[in-house]
Coordinates of C-alpha atoms in Angstrom, one line a residue:
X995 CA 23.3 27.9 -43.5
X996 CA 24.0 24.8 -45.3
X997 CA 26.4 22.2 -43.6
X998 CA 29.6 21.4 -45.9
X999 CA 29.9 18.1 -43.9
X1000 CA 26.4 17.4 -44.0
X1001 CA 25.6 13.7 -45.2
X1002 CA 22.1 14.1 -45.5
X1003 CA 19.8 16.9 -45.0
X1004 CA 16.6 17.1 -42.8
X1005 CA 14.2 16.3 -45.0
X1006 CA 16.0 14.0 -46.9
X1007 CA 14.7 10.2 -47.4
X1008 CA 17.3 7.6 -47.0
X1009 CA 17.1 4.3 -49.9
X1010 CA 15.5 1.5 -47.6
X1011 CA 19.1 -0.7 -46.3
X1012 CA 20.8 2.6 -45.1
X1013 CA 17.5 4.0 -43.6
X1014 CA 17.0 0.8 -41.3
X1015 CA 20.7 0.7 -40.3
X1016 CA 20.5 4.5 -39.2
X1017 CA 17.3 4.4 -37.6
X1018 CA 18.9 1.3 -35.9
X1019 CA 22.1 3.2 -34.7
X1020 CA 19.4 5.5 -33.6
X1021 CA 17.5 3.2 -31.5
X1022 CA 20.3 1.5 -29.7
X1023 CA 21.8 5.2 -28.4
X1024 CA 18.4 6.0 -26.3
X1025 CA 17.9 2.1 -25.1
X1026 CA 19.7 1.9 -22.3
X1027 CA 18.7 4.9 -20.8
X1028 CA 15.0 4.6 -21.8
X1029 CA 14.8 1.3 -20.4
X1030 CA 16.2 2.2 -17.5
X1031 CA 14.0 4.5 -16.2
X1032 CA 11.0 2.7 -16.1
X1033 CA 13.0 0.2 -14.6
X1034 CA 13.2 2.5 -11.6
X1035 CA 9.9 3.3 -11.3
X1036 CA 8.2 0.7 -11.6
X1037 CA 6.6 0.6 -14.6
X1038 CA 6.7 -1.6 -17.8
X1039 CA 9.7 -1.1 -19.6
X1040 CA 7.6 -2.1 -22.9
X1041 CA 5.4 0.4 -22.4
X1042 CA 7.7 3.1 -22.5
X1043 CA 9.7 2.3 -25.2
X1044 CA 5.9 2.5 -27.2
X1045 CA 5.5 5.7 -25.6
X1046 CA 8.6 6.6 -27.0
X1047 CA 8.3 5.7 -30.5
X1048 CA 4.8 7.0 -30.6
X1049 CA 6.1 10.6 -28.8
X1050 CA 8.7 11.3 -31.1
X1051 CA 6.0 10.7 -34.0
X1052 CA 3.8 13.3 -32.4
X1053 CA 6.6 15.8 -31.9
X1054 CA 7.9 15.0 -35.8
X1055 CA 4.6 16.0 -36.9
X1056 CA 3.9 19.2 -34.9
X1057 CA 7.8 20.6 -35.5
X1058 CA 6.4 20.0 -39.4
X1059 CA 9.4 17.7 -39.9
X1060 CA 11.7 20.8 -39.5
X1061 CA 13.6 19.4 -36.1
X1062 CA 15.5 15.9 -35.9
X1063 CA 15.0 14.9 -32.4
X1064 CA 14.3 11.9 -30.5
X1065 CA 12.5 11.5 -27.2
X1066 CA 12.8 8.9 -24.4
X1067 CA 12.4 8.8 -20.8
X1068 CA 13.2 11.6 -18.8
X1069 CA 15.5 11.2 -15.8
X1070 CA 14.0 14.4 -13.7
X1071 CA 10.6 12.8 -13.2
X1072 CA 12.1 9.6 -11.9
X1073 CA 11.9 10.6 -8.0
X1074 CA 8.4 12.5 -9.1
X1075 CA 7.0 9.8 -10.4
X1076 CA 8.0 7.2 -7.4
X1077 CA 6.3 9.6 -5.0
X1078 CA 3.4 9.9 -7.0
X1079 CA 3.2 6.0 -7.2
X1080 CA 3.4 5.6 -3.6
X1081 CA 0.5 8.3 -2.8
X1082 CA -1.6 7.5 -5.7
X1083 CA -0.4 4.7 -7.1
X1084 CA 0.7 4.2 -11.0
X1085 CA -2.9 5.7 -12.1
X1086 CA -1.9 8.7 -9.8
X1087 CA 1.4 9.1 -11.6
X1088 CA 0.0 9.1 -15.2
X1089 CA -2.1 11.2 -13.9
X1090 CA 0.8 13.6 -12.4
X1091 CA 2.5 13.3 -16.1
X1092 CA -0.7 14.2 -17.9
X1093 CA -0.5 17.8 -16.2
X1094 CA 3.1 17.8 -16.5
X1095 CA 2.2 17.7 -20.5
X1096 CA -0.4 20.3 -20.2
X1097 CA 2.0 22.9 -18.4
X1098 CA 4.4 22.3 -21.8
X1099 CA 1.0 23.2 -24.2
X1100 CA 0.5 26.4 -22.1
X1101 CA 4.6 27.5 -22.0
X1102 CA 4.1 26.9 -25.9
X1103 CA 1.0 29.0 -26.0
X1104 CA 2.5 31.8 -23.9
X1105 CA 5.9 31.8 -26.0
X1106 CA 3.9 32.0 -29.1
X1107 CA 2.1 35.6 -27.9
X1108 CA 4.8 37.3 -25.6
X1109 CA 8.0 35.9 -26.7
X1110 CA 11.0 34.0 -25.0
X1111 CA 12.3 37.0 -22.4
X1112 CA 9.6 36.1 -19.3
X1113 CA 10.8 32.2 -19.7
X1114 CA 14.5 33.5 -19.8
X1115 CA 14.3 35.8 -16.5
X1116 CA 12.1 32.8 -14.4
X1117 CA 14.7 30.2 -15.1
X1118 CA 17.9 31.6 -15.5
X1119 CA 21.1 28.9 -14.6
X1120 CA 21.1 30.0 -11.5
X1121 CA 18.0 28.1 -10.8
X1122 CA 18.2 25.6 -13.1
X1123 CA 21.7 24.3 -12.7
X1124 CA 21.8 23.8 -8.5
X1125 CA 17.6 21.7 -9.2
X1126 CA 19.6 19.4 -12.3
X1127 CA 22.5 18.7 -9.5
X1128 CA 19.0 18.1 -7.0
X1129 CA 18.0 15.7 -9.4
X1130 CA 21.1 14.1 -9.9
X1131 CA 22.3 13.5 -6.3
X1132 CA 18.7 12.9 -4.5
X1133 CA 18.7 9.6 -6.9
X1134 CA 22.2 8.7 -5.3
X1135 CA 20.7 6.5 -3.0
X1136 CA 18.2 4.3 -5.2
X1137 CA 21.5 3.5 -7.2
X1138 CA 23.6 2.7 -4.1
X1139 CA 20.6 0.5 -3.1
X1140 CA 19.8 -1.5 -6.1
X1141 CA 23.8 -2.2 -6.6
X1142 CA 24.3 -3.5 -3.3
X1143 CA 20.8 -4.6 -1.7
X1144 CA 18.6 -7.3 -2.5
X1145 CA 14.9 -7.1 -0.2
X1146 CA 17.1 -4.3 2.2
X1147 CA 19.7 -7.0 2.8
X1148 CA 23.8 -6.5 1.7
X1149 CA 25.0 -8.8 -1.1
X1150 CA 28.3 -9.3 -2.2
X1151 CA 27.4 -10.9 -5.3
X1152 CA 25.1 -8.3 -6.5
X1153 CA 27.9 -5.3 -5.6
X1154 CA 30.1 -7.1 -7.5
X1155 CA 28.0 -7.5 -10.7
X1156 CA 27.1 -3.7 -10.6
X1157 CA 30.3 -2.5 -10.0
X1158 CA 31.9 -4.8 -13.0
X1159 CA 29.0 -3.4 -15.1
X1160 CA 30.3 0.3 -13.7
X1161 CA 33.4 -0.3 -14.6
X1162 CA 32.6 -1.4 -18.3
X1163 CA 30.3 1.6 -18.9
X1164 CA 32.9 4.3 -18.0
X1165 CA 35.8 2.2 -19.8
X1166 CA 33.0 2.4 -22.9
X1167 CA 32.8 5.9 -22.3
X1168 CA 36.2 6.8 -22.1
X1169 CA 37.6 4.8 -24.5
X1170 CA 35.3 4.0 -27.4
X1171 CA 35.0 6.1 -30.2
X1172 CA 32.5 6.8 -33.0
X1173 CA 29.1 5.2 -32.6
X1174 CA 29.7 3.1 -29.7
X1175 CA 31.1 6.0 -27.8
X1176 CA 27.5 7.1 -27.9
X1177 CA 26.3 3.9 -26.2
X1178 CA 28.3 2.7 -23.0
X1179 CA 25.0 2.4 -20.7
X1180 CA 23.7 -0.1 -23.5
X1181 CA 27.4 -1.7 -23.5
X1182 CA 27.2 -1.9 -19.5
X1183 CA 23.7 -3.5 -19.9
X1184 CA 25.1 -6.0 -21.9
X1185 CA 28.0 -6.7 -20.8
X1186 CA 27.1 -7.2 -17.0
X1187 CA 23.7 -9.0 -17.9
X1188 CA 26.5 -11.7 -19.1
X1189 CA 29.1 -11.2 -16.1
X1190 CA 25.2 -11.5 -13.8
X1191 CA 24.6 -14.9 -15.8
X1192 CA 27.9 -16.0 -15.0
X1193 CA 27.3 -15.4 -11.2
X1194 CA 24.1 -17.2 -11.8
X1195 CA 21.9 -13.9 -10.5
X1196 CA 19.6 -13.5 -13.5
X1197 CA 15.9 -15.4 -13.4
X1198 CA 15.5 -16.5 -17.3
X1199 CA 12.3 -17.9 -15.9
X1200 CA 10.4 -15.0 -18.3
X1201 CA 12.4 -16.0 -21.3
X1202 CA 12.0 -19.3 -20.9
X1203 CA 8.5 -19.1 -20.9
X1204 CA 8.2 -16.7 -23.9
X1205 CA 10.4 -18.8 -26.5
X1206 CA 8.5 -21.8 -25.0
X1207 CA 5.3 -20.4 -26.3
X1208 CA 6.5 -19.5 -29.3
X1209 CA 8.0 -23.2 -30.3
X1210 CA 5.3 -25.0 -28.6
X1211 CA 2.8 -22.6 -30.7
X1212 CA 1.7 -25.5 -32.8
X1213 CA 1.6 -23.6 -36.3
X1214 CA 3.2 -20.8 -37.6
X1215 CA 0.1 -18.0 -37.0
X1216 CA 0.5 -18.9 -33.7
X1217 CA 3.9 -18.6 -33.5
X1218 CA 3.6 -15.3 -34.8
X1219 CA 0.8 -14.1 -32.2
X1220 CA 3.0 -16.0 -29.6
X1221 CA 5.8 -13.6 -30.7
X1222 CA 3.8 -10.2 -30.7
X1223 CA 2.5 -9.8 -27.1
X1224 CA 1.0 -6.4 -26.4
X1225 CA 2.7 -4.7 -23.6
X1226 CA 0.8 -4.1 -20.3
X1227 CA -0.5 -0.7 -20.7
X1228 CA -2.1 1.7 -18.0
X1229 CA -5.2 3.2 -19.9
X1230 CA -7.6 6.2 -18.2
X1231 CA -11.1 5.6 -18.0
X1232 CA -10.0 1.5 -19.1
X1233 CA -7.8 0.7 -16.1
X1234 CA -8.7 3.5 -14.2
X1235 CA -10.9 7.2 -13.3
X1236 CA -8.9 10.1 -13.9
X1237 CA -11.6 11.9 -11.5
X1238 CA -10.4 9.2 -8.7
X1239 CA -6.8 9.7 -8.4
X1240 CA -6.2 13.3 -9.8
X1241 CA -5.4 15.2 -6.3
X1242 CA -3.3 19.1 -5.6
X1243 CA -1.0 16.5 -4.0
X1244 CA -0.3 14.8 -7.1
X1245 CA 0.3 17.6 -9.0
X1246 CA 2.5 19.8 -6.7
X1247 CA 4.7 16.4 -6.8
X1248 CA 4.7 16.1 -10.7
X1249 CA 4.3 19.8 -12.6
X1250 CA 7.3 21.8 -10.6
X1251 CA 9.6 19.3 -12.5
X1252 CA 8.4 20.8 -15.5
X1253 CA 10.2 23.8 -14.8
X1254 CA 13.3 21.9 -15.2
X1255 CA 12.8 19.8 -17.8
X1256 CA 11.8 22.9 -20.0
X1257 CA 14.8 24.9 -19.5
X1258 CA 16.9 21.4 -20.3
X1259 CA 14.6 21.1 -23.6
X1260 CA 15.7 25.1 -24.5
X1261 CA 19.3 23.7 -23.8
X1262 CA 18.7 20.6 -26.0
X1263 CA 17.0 23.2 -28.8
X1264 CA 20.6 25.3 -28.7
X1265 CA 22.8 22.5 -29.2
X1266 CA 20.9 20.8 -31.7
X1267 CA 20.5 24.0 -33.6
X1268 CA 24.6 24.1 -33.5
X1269 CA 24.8 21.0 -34.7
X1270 CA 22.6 20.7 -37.2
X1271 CA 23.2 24.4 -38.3
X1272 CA 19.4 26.0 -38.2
X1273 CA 18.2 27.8 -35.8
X1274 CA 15.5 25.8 -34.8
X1275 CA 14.4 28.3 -31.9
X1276 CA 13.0 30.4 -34.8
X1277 CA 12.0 27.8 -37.1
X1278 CA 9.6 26.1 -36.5
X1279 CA 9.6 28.3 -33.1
X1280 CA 10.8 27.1 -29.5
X1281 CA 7.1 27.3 -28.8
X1282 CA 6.6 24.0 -31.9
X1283 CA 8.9 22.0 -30.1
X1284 CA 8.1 22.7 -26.5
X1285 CA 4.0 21.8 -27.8
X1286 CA 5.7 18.5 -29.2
X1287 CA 7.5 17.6 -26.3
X1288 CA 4.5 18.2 -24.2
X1289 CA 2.2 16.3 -26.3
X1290 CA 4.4 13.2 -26.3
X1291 CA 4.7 13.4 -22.2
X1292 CA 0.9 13.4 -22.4
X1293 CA 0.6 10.3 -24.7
X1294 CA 3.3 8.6 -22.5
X1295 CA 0.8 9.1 -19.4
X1296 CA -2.3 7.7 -21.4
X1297 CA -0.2 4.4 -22.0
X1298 CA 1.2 4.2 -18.8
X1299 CA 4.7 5.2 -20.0
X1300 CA 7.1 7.6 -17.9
X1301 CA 7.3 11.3 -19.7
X1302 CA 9.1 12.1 -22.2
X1303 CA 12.4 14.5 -23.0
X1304 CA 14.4 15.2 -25.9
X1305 CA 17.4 13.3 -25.4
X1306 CA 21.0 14.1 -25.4
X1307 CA 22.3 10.7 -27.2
X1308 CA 20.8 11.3 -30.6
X1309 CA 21.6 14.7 -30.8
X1310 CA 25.5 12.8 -30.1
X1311 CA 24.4 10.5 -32.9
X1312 CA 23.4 13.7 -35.3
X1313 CA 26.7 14.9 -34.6
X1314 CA 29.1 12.1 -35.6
X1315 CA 27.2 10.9 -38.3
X1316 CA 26.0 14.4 -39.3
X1317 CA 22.7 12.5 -41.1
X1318 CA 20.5 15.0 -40.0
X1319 CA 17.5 13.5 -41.8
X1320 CA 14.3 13.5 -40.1
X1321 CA 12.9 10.1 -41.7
X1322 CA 15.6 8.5 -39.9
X1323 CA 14.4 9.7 -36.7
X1324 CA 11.1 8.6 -37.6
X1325 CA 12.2 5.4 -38.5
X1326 CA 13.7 4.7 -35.0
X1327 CA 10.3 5.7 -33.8
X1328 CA 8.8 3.0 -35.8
X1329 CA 11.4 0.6 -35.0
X1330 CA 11.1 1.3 -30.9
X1331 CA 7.2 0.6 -31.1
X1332 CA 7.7 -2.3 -32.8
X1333 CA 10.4 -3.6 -29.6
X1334 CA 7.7 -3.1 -27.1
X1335 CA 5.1 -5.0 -28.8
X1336 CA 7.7 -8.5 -29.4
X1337 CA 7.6 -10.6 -26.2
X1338 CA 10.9 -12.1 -26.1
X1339 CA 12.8 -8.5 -26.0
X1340 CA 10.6 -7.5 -23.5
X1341 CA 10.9 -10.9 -21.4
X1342 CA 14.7 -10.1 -21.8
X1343 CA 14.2 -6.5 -20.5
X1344 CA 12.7 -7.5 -17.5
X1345 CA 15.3 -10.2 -16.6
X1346 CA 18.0 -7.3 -16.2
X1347 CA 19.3 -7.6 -12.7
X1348 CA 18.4 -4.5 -10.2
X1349 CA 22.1 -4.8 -9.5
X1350 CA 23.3 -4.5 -13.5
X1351 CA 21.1 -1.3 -13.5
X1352 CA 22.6 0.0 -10.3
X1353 CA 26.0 -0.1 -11.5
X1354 CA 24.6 2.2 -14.7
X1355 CA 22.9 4.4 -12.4
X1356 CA 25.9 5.1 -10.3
X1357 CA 27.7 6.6 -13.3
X1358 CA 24.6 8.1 -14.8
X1359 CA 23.1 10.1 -12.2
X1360 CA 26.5 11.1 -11.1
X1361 CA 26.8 12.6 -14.5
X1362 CA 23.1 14.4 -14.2
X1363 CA 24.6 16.3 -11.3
X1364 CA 27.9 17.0 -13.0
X1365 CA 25.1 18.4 -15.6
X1366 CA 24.0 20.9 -13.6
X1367 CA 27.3 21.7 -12.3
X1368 CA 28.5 22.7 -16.0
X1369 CA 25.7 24.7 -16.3
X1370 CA 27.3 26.8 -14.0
X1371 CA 30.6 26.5 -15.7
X1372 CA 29.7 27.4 -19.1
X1373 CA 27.2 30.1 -18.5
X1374 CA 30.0 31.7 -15.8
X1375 CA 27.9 32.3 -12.7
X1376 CA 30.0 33.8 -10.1
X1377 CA 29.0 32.1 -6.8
X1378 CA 31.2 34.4 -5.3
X1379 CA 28.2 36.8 -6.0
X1380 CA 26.3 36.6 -2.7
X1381 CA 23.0 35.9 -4.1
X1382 CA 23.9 33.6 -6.5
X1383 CA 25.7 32.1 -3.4
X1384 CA 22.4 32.1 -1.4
X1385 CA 19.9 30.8 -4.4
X1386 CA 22.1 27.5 -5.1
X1387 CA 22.8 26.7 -1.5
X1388 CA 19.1 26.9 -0.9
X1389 CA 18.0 24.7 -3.4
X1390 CA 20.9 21.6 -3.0
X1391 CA 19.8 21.5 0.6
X1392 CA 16.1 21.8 0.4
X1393 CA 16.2 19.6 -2.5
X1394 CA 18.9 16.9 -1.3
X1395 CA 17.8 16.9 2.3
X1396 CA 14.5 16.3 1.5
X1397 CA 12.6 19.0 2.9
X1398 CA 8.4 18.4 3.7
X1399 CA 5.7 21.5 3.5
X1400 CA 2.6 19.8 4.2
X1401 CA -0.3 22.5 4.2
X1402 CA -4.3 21.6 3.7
X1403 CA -6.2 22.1 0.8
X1404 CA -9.9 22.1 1.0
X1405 CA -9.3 20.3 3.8
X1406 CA -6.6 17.6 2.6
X1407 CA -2.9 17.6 3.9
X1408 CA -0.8 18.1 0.6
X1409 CA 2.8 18.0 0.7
X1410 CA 5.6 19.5 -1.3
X1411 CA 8.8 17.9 -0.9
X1412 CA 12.2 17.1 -2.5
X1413 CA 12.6 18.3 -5.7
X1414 CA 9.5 20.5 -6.5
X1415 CA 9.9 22.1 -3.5
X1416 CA 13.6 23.2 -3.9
X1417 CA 12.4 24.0 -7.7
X1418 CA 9.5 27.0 -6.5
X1419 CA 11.9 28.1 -3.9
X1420 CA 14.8 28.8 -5.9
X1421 CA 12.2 30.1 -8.5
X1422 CA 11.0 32.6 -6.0
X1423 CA 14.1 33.4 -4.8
X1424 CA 15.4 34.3 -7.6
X1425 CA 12.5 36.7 -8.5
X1426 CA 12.6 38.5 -5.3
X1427 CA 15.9 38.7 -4.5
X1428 CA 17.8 41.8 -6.0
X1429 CA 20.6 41.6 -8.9
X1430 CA 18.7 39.3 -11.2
X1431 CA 21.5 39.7 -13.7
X1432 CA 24.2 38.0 -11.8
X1433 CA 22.3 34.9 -12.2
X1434 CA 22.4 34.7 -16.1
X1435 CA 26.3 34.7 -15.8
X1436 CA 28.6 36.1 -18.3
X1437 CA 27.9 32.8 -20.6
X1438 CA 25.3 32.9 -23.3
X1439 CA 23.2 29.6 -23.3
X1440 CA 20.0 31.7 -21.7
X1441 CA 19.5 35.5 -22.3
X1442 CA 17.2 37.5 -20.7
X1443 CA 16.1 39.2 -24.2
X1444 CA 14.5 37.8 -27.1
X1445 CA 17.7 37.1 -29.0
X1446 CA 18.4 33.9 -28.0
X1447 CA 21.7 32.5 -29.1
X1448 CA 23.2 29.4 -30.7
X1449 CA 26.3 29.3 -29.9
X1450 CA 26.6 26.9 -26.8
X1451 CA 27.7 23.6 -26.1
X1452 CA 25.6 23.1 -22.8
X1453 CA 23.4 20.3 -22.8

């Protein structure tokens, strides 16, 4: 059903000055958040905004140019990878994200021959919801820490800076309107990077040191080369054995979160399809998009990147602007891979104080839980209902206290913990327990039938 609002269609190409400008706006909304989380685990911030660019690409192609979404880093595998990282180190992680991606290619496979209904019964918001507050809360502390630590010791100066930069990203968020409503993490990154450089908390050593290459280049093909660095990727079988650091541990850590971040893309598919007004979980098939998706958290993980999600901003972007055209999706694609690859934007990246991203993180993994608290809402579980009552409780504690199960494997201690663990549980739970139907709630995001519908705002 065609759009009367609609300014451009999905398949429509934009003239050349409006398409850079839109695949600009584009960019911007997934920045901050993109950037952030490789900031919080570690890994090259440059690296996954190439991942990024280069995933939504992939997933463009295999959706046949039918769905207008954009991928960045996901949020659920932040804990997931961190604890891959520390067993197995960053090779271990990728490796972790690689089967991550493979799980998405066999849900597409499976949805492709028996239909939606199976997916629909294993996570029904029950599950889902109480795991996206797990999420959301067991990062609590890594935000607390980075605003008000530096090396495990209390600094005033740093609290200050991430609480200023709190403070600017809700004000953005409540009071901003249009586009830069759809940005107040990036706005809070800005704005306190300038309120750190005030304090004089921010090492412009890197920045220094790029510009002075460029200038000091000595002609202008060096200059350019100076300019261009090429980001500091983690390849397989370059940097690193897959056979060496591929362990059960490593992947009862990293492919339970898939569980999650599946149901969120279905959620993602719903709104989208609202928005846009298609019904993209029929065409080109929830099973196209899931394969994309996939595929572009398995290219992430041969470049070192963190996995990828479909992400909530752009489809705010789609809605205001209602340019719905895939081209300039694409274009932001294009646009992010070229970021990665210029050295003074990356230099810049990596000068952000741990503090300025704290005070983002506060607000923004707050809001994760809230997520899967309006999960709840919309799809009206009772938790009055004694199972539902029983499921959720079970998975906020297991997942939020940080529950171990360390059992051996051919002879090796693996352990589930955290987050995965609290994700099978409830999974089981919900299967075994009786009065499945209580947990679908009287809301309609996800139906335990094959009719699907789009008709919810749940993200």
């Amino acid at each position: 059903m065609a759009d009367k609002d609609m300014v451009m269609d999905v398949n429509e190409v934009p003239k050349v000055p409006r398409w850079f400008i839109l695949s600009i706006q584009h960019l911007f909304a997934m920045f901050g958040a993109t950037i952030l989380v490789p900031f919080l685990t570690d890994l090259s911030p440059a690296v996954a905004l190439v991942s990024s660019g280069l995933g939504t690409l992939a997933y463009l192609m295999i959706t046949k140019g039918n769905v207008p979404a954009y991928l960045g880093s996901s949020f659920a595998f932040i804990a997931p990878v961190t604890a891959a990282t520390a067993a197995s180190g960053a090779a271990g992680a990728m490796m972790g994200s690689f089967l991550a991606g493979l799980v998405y290619g066999l849900l597409a496979l499976l949805i492709s021959v028996f239909g939606l209904s199976w997916l629909m019964r294993i996570l029904p918001p029950i599950v889902v919801g109480p795991v996206i507050i797990v999420i959301g809360l067991g990062l609590a502390p890594v935000a607390v820490d980075m605003a008000m630590n530096v090396d495990g010791e209390y600094s005033g100066t740093h609290l200050t800076v991430a609480l200023f930069t709190l403070a600017i990203t809700i004000l953005a968020s409540i009071f901003f309107k249009g586009f830069f409503g759809l940005i107040p993490v990036l706005i809070g990154i800005v704005f306190g990077y300038v309120f750190a450089l005030f304090l004089g908390v921010v090492d412009t050593s890197g920045i220094q040191s790029s510009w002075n290459g460029i200038v000091t280049a000595g002609s202008i093909g060096g200059a350019i080369v100076a300019f261009f660095q090429a980001p500091e990727f983690i390849v397989p079988f370059v940097h690193y054995s897959p056979a060496e650091v591929i362990s059960w541990e490593i992947a009862l850590i990293m492919v339970p979160v898939a569980i999650v971040t599946i149901a969120e893309h279905i959620g993602d598919q719903m709104v989208l399809s609202k928005v846009v007004g298609r019904n993209f979980i029929k065409k080109p098939g929830l099973h196209r998009s899931i394969l994309g998706d996939g595929v572009a958290t398995v290219i992430a993980s041969c470049l070192g990147g963190p996995p990828n999600t479909t992400y909530g901003e752009n489809i705010g972007v789609l809605a205001i602007t209602r340019v719905f055209s895939v081209f300039v999706i694409g274009g932001a694609a294009v646009l992010a891979i070229c970021f990665g690859f210029i050295g003074p934007i990356t230099a810049t990246i990596a000068s952000i104080p741990a503090a300025v991203m704290g005070g983002v993180s506060i607000l923004l993994f707050g809001i994760i839980a809230s997520n899967g608290l309006r999960m709840l809402i919309d799809n009206q579980v009772d938790l009055g209902n004694k199972r539902n009552l029983i499921v959720s409780s079970v998975i906020l504690v297991i997942g939020i206290g940080g529950v171990v199960v360390q059992v051996d494997v051919a002879g090796v201690d693996v352990q589930v913990a955290g987050m995965a663990l609290s994700a099978i549980i409830g999974v089981i739970l919900n299967l075994v327990l009786p009065g499945k139907e209580s947990g679908y709630g009287n809301g309609n995001m996800f139906q335990a039938d094959e009719s699907v519908q789009i008709n919810s705002d749940s993200q």
